[in-house]
Every structure is written in C-alpha cells, then in structure tokens.
Short mmCIF file of C-alpha atoms in Angstrom, two decimals:
data_model
loop_
_atom_site.label_atom_id
_atom_site.label_comp_id
_atom_site.label_asym_id
_atom_site.label_seq_id
_atom_site.Cartn_x
_atom_site.Cartn_y
_atom_site.Cartn_z
CA MET A 1 -3.36 -15.28 5.18
CA ILE A 2 -0.91 -12.58 3.52
CA ARG A 3 0.66 -9.47 5.83
CA ILE A 4 2.07 -7.13 3.03
CA ASN A 5 3.86 -3.97 4.58
CA VAL A 6 4.53 -1.49 2.07
CA PHE A 7 6.91 1.39 3.18
CA MET A 8 7.69 4.08 1.43
CA GLN A 9 10.09 7.73 1.70
CA VAL A 10 7.97 10.40 0.49
CA GLY A 11 9.91 14.16 -0.16
CA ALA A 12 7.60 17.38 1.67
CA GLU A 13 7.92 17.91 -2.14
CA HIS A 14 5.82 14.83 -3.01
CA ARG A 15 3.96 13.84 0.22
CA ALA A 16 0.42 15.07 -0.10
CA GLU A 17 0.53 13.74 -3.90
CA VAL A 18 1.19 10.15 -2.83
CA LEU A 19 -1.07 10.64 0.77
CA GLU A 20 -4.11 10.94 -1.98
CA ALA A 21 -2.95 7.94 -4.37
CA ALA A 22 -2.18 5.65 -1.38
CA LYS A 23 -5.68 6.84 -0.20
CA GLU A 24 -7.31 6.06 -3.40
CA LEU A 25 -5.88 3.12 -3.29
CA VAL A 26 -7.34 1.94 0.08
CA ALA A 27 -10.26 2.82 -0.36
CA GLN A 28 -10.85 0.51 -3.58
CA SER A 29 -8.70 -2.34 -2.37
CA LEU A 30 -11.11 -2.31 0.69
CA ASN A 31 -13.37 -4.08 -1.86
CA ASP A 32 -11.38 -6.59 -3.37
CA ALA A 33 -12.47 -9.89 -2.55
CA GLY A 34 -9.78 -11.32 -0.14
CA CYS A 35 -8.95 -8.21 1.42
CA ILE A 36 -9.25 -9.09 5.57
CA ALA A 37 -7.28 -5.12 6.51
CA TYR A 38 -5.96 -2.14 4.34
CA ASP A 39 -4.89 0.35 4.88
CA ILE A 40 -2.09 3.56 5.14
CA PHE A 41 -0.29 4.64 8.27
CA GLU A 42 2.09 8.23 8.66
CA SER A 43 5.48 7.99 10.52
CA SER A 44 4.85 9.79 13.81
CA THR A 45 8.67 9.99 14.29
CA ARG A 46 9.69 10.52 10.30
CA PRO A 47 8.10 12.90 8.20
CA ASP A 48 9.00 10.95 5.15
CA VAL A 49 8.02 7.56 5.88
CA LEU A 50 4.33 6.51 5.13
CA MET A 51 3.22 2.70 5.38
CA ILE A 52 -0.02 1.03 4.18
CA CYS A 53 -0.30 -2.43 5.76
CA GLU A 54 -2.78 -4.99 4.10
CA THR A 55 -3.67 -8.73 4.88
CA TRP A 56 -5.23 -11.03 1.97
CA LYS A 57 -7.00 -13.80 2.18
CA ASP A 58 -4.70 -16.22 0.58
CA ALA A 59 -2.29 -15.75 -2.50
CA ALA A 60 -4.81 -16.02 -5.01
CA SER A 61 -6.74 -13.00 -3.25
CA LEU A 62 -2.91 -10.43 -3.36
CA ALA A 63 -2.85 -11.58 -7.09
CA ALA A 64 -6.58 -10.52 -7.98
CA HIS A 65 -5.57 -7.75 -6.25
CA GLU A 66 -2.00 -7.09 -8.13
CA LYS A 67 -4.42 -6.97 -12.14
CA ALA A 68 -7.25 -4.76 -10.80
CA PRO A 69 -7.09 -1.77 -12.65
CA HIS A 70 -7.13 0.99 -9.38
CA PHE A 71 -3.69 -1.46 -8.52
CA VAL A 72 -2.27 -1.16 -11.87
CA ALA A 73 -2.42 2.19 -11.64
CA LEU A 74 -2.64 4.18 -8.74
CA VAL A 75 1.23 2.01 -7.86
CA PRO A 76 3.08 3.06 -10.45
CA LYS A 77 2.45 6.52 -9.89
CA ILE A 78 3.26 6.29 -5.56
CA GLN A 79 6.17 4.07 -6.82
CA ALA A 80 7.54 7.06 -9.39
CA LEU A 81 7.04 9.30 -6.39
CA ALA A 82 8.37 7.93 -3.46
CA PRO A 83 10.72 4.67 -3.51
CA MET A 84 9.38 1.71 -1.73
CA LYS A 85 10.47 -1.53 0.82
CA ILE A 86 7.35 -4.31 0.81
CA GLU A 87 8.09 -6.69 3.35
CA LYS A 88 5.68 -10.13 2.94
CA PHE A 89 4.66 -12.63 5.60
CA ASP A 90 2.86 -15.43 5.19
CA PHE A 91 0.97 -16.75 8.19
#
C-alpha cells in the first residue's frame, strides 16, 4: 500500500476556494480503482494548514489516479493557490 500526505499552506484569502476544490478532489478520488482512503483535514492549531491524506492499493492505482480527469483539473488549481509539501510512504 501507499500513503500520501499532502500538506497545503493557504492564506485566508484563498482558503475557501482551496477547500472547495480539495473536497471535490476527495469526492471524485474515492471512486478511483485502488483507492483505500482519501480525505482532507484542517489543522486545529494552524488555520493556514490543510492536509490531504490518501491511501492506495498499489503504484498502478496511484499512477492511474494521477492521470484521471479530476486530478489533472483540480490539483493544478489547488497548487496555484496553496504551496504543497508531499510525503509518500510505502508499507
């Protein structure tokens, strides 16, 4: 399995837009083959930090997700508004 944690730092002026796009990404990604879990979290101590946590069955599932229309459309939109730090773990 593969776990991806995507940390996003977003200013107050873009927070609602980023959160809306991220929620749409989550909703659509949960239907992707091989998706075990996909959710977005808000920091309780830092209002400028959001995190997407995703778990994939295998590398092939993750690769297909990264080519899916919702990923291709929404991730660049989010990246334009909120710098991302990505952590990837295989287990």
